[in-house]
Coordinates of C-alpha atoms in Angstrom, one line a residue:
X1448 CA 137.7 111.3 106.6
X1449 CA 138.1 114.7 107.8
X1450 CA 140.8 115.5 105.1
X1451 CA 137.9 115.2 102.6
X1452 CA 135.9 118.5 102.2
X1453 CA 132.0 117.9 103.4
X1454 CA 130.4 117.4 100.4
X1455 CA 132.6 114.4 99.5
X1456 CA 131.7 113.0 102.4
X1457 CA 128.5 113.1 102.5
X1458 CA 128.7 112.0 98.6
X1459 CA 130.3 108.9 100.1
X1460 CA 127.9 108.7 102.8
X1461 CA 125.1 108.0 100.2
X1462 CA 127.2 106.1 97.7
X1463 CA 127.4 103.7 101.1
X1464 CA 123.8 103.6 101.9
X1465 CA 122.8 103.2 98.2
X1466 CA 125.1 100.1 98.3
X1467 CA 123.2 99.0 101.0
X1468 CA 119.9 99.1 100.2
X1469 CA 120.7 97.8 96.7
X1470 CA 122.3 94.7 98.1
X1471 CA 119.7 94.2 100.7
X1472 CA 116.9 94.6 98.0
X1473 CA 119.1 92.3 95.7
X1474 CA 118.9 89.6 98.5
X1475 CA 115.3 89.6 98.7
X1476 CA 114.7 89.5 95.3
X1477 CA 116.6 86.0 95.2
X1478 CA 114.7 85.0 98.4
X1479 CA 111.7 85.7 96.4
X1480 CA 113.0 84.1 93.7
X1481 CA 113.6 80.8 95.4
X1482 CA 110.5 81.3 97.5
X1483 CA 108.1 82.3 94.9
X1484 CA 105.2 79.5 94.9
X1485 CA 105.0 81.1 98.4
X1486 CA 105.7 85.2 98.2
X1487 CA 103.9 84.8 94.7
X1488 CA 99.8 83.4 96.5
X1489 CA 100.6 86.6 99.2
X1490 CA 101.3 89.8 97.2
X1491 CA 98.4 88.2 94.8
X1492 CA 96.4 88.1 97.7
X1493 CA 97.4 91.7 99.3
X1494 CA 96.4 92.5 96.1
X1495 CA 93.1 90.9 96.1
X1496 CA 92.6 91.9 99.7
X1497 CA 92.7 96.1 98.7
X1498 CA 90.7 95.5 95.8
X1499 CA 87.9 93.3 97.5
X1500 CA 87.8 95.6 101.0
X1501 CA 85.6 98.1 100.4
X1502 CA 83.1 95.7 99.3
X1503 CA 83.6 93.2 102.4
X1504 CA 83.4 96.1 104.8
X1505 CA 80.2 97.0 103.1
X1506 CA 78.7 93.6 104.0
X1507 CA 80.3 93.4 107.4
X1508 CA 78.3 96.8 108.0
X1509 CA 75.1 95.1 107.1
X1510 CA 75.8 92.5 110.0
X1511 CA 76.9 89.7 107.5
X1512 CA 79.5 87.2 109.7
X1513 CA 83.0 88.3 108.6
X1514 CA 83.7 84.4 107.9
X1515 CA 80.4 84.6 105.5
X1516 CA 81.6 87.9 103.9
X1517 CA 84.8 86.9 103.1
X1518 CA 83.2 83.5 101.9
X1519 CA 80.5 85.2 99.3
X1520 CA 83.3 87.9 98.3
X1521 CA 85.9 85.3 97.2
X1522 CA 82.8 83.0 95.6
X1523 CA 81.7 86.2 93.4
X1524 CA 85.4 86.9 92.0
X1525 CA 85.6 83.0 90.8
X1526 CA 82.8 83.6 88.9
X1527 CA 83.8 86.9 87.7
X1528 CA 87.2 85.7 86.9
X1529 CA 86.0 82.5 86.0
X1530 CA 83.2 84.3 83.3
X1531 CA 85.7 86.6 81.7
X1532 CA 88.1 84.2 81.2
X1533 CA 85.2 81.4 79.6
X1534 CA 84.7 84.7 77.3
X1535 CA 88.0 85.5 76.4
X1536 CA 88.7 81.6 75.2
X1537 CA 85.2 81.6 73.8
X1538 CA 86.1 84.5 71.4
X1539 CA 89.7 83.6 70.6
X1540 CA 89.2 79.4 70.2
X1541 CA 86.1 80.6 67.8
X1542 CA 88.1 83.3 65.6
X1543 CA 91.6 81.3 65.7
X1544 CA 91.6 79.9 62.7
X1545 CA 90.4 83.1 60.5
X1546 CA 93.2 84.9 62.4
X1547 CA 95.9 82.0 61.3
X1548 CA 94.3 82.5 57.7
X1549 CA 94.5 85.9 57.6
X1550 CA 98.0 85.8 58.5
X1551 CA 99.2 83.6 56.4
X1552 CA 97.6 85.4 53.4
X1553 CA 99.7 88.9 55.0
X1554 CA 102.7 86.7 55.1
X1555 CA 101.8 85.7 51.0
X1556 CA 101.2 89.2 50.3
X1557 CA 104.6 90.2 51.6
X1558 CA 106.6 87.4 50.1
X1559 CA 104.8 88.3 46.5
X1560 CA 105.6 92.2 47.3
X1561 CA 109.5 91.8 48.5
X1562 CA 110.0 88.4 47.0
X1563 CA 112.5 87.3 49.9
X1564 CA 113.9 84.1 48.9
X1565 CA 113.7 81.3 51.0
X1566 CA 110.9 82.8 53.1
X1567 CA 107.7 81.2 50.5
X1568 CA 105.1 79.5 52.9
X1569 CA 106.5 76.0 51.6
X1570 CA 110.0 76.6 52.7
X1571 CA 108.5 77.3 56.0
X1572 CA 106.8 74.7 56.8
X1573 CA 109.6 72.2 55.0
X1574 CA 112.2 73.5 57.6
X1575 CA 109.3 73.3 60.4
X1576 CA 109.1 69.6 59.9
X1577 CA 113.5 69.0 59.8
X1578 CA 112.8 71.5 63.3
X1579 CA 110.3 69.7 64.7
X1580 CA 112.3 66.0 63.4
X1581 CA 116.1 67.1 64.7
X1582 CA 114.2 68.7 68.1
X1583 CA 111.6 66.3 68.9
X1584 CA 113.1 65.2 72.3
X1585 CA 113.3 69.0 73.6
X1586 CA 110.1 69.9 72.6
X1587 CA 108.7 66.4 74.1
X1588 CA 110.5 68.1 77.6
X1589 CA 109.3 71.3 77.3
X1590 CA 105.3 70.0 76.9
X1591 CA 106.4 68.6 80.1
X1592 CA 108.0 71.4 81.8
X1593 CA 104.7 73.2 80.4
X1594 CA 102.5 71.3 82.1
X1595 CA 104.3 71.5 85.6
X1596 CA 104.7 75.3 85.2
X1597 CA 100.7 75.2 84.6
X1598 CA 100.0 72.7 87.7
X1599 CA 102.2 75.2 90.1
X1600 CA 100.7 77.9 88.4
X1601 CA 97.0 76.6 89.2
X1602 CA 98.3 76.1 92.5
X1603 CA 99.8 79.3 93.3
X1604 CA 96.6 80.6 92.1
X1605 CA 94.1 78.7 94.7
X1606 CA 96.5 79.1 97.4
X1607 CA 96.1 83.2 96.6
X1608 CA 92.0 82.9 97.0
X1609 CA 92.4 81.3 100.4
X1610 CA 95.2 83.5 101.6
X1611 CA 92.5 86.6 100.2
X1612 CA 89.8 84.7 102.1
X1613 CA 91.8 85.1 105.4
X1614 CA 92.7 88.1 104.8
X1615 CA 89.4 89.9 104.5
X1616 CA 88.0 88.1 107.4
X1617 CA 91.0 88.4 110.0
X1618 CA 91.6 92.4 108.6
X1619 CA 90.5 93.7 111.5
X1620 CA 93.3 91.9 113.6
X1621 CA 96.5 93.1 111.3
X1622 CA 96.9 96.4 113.7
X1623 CA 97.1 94.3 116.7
X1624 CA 99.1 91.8 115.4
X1625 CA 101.3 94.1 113.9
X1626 CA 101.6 96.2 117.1
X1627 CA 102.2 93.2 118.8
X1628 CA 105.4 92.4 117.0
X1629 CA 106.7 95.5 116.6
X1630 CA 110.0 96.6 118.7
X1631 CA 109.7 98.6 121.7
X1632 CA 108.6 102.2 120.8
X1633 CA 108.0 101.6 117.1
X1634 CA 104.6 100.4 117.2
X1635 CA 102.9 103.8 115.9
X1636 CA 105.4 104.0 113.6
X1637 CA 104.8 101.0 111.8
X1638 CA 101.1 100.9 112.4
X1639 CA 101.2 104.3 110.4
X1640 CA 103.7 103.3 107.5
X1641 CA 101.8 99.5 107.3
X1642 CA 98.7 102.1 106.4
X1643 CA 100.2 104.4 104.2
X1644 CA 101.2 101.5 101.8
X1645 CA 97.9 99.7 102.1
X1646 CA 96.3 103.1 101.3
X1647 CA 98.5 103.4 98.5
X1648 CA 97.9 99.6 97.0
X1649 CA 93.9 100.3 97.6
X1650 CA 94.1 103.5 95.7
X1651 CA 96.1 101.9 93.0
X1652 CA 93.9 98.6 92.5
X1653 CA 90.4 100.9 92.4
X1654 CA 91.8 103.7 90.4
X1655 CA 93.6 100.9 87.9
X1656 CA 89.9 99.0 88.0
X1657 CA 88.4 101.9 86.9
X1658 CA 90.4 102.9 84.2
X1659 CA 90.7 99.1 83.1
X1660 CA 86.3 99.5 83.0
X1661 CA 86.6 102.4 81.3
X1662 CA 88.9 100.9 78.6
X1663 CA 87.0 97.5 77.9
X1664 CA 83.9 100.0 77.3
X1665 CA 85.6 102.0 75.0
X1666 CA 86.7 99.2 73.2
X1667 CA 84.2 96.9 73.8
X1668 CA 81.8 99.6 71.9
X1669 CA 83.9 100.3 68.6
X1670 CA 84.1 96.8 68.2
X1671 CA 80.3 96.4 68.2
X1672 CA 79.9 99.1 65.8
X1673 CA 82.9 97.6 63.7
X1674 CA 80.9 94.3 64.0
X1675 CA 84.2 92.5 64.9
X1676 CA 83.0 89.5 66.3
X1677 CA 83.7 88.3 70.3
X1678 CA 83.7 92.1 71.1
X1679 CA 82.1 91.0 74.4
X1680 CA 85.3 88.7 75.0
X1681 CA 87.9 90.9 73.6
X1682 CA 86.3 93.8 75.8
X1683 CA 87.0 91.5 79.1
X1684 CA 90.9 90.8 77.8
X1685 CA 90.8 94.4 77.9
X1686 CA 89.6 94.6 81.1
X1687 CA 92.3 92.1 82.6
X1688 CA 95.4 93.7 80.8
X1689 CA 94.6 96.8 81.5
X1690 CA 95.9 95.9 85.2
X1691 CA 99.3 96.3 83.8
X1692 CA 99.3 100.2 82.9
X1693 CA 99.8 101.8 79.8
X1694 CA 101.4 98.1 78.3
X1695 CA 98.3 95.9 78.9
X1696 CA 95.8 97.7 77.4
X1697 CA 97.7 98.1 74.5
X1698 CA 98.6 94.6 74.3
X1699 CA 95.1 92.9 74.5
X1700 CA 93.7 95.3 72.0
X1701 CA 96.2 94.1 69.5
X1702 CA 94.4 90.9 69.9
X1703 CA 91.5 92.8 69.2
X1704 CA 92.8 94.1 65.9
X1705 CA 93.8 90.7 64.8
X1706 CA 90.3 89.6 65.5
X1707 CA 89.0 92.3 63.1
X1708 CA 91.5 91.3 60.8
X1709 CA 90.9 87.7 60.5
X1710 CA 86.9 88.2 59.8
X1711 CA 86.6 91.8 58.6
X1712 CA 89.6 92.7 56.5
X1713 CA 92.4 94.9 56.4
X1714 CA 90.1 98.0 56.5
X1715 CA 88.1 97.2 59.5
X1716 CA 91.5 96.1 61.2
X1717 CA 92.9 99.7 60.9
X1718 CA 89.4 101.3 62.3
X1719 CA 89.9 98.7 64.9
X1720 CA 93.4 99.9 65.8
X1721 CA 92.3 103.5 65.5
X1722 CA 89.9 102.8 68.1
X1723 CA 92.6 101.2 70.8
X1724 CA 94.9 104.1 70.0
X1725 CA 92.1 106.9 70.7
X1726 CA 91.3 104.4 74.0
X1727 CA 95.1 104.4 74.5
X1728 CA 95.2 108.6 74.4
X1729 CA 91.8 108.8 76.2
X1730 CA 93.2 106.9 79.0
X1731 CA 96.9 108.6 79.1
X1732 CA 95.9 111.9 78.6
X1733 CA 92.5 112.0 80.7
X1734 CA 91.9 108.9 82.4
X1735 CA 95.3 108.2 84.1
X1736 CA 96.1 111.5 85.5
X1737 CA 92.6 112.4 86.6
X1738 CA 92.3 109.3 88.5
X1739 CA 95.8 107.5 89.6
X1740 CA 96.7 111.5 90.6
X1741 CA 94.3 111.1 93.1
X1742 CA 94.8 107.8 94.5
X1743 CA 99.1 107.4 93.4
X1744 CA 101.6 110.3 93.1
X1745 CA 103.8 108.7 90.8
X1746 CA 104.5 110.2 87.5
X1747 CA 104.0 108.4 84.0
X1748 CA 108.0 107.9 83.7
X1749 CA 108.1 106.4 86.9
X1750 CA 105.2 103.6 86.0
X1751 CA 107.2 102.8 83.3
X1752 CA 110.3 102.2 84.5
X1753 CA 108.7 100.1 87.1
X1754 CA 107.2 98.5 84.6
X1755 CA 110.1 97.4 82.3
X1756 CA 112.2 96.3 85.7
X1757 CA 109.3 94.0 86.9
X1758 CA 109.2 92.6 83.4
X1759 CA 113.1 91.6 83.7
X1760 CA 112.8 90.4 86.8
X1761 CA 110.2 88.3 86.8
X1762 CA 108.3 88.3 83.5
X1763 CA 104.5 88.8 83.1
X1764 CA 103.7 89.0 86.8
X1765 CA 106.8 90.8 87.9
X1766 CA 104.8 93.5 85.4
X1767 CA 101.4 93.3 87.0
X1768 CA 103.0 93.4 90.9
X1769 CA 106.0 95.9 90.0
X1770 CA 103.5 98.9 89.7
X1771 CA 101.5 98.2 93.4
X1772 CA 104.2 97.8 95.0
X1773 CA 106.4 100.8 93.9
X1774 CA 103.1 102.7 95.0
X1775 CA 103.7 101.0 98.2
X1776 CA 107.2 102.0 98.8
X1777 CA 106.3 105.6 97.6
X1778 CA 103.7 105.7 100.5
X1779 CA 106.0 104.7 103.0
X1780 CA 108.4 107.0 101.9
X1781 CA 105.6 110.0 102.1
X1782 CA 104.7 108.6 105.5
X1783 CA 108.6 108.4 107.0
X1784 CA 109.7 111.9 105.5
X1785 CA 106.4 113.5 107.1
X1786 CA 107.1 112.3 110.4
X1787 CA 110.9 113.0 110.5
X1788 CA 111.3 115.9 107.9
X1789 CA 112.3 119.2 109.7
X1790 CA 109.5 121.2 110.9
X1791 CA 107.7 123.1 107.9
X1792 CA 110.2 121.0 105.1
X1793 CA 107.7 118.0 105.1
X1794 CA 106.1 117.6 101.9
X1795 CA 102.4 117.7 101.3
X1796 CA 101.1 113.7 101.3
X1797 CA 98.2 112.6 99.2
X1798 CA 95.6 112.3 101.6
X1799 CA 94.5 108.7 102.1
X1800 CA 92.2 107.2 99.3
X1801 CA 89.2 106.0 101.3
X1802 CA 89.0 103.9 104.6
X1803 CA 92.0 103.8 106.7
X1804 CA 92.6 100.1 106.0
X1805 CA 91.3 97.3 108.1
X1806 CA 89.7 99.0 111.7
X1807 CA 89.7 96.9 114.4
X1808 CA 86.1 95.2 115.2
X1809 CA 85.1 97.0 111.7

């Protein structure tokens, strides 16, 4: 190795470690993989937990027993949750069949305009029934399958409330625990990085909350004044995708648009769409970097890469949980390269969000 001039070997020195870490990381993703209805309830639950602290430490404070404030907060997101997603429903079960009428009248207008053979409304739904005849037996299986992926997912999803309900009441053990397990001379070490990340998963989830209230306003708003109807439920999809940044948002108020399509016509649709796009550069150009920047220092690129890579590892959710827990790694990072950086080289961290996590006896 010493034949090789220095820069080549330290080229080779990070080529090694990159091959490291990128085969360690690879085996945890397939751990997760095979262990997801486990991994899955506890980052949902970390999640929950950074969101919901700063309003169980505000009861806690007012001498409520931690057992009772983690009770009451877990009780109130069901019935937020619960509410938003009775809206949502409510607005999409009532206005399903104008939006399936109004797209099949777009799909007429096209095939009278282009005149594409084979592609008339009667062909389709001729080779729907040979389909549905030739595949009965598969899609027999896959109502199936669909029904087991929704039991696991129902209970992946009360197994995440209970995890967040012992997490919010046993929060102020984590730092001894944590201490407790940690190898000899590490303890602060950890203790500090454990912080930084939760720091950096708090900021995320109240920054991304109010950006995602900001949005559904917005929204929720020009669809009143458009009188698109379920604007209230439409607002609350919003609000829900608009934890997955930049994508969500966008996403749900397409739904939106269809909506206004399917009772108010093609010209209230486009009004509709200019209003998510004007939400869309309101909350790119103003919203994201006046509020993440405070809370996450990771640039717009960055979210989006993280964003597409979640998505292709694990779908929808790999989306929502890719973003958090990027902003986690990049807070451990800023924690490890201020404590071991050269004197005067160490870059200036964000300073932390609000509360320094869970406090012992807090």
């Amino acid at each position: 190795m010493r034949l090789l001039p220095a820069p080549v070997r330290r080229l080779a020195a990070w080529c090694a470690v990159l091959l490291l870490v990128s085969g360690v990381a690879y085996v945890g993703i397939r751990l997760c993989a095979q262990l997801r209805t486990a991994v899955v309830p506890v980052l949902l639950a970390l999640l929950g937990t950074a969101l919901l602290g700063p309003f169980h430490r505000r009861l806690v404070k007012a001498r409520v027993n931690r057992s009772v404030a983690a009770g009451v907060t877990c009780v109130a997101v069901v019935g937020v949750v619960g509410g938003a997603v009775y809206i949502v429903v409510a607005a999409l079960v009532d206005s399903g069949d104008q939006i399936v009428v109004a797209l099949k009248g777009a799909a007429r207008d096209v095939a009278r305009h282009f005149g594409a053979a084979g592609t008339s409304l009667d062909d389709l739904a001729s080779n729907a029934r040979q389909l549905l005849a030739k595949f009965g037996g598969t899609a027999a299986s896959g109502v199936l399958s669909g029904v087991s992926v929704v039991g696991e997912t129902i209970a992946m999803a009360v197994l995440a409330l209970l995890l967040v309900f012992f997490f919010l009441r046993d929060a102020d053990r984590a730092v001894g625990t944590l201490r407790a397990v940690a190898p000899h001379g590490t303890a602060d070490t950890l203790e500090a990085m454990g912080r930084r990340a939760f720091h950096a998963v708090e900021g995320f989830m109240r920054g991304t909350t109010v950006i995602a209230f900001i949005d559904a306003v917005c929204i929720g708003v020009g669809l009143l004044v458009l009188d698109v109807p379920g604007a209230a439920g439409l607002a609350a999809l919003v609000f829900v995708g608009a934890y997955i940044p930049y994508l969500g948002a966008f996403l749900s108020g397409g739904v939106a648009v269809l909506v206004a399509l399917a009772d108010r016509g093609f010209v209230i649709a486009l009004w509709a769409l200019g209003v998510v796009l004007a939400v869309q550069v309101l909350e790119g150009h103003v919203l994201q970097p006046a509020i993440q920047s405070r809370t996450v220092q990771m640039h717009p690129a960055v979210v989006m890469l993280t964003i597409t890579a979640g998505a292709s590892v694990a779908g929808i959710l790999g989306m929502l949980l890719a973003v958090p827990l990027t902003a986690a790694a990049f807070g451990v990072v800023y924690e490890l390269r201020q404590r071991y950086a050269p004197d005067g080289a160490a870059p200036a961290a964000p300073s932390p969000p609000g509360p320094s996590g869970p406090q012992p006896g807090s």
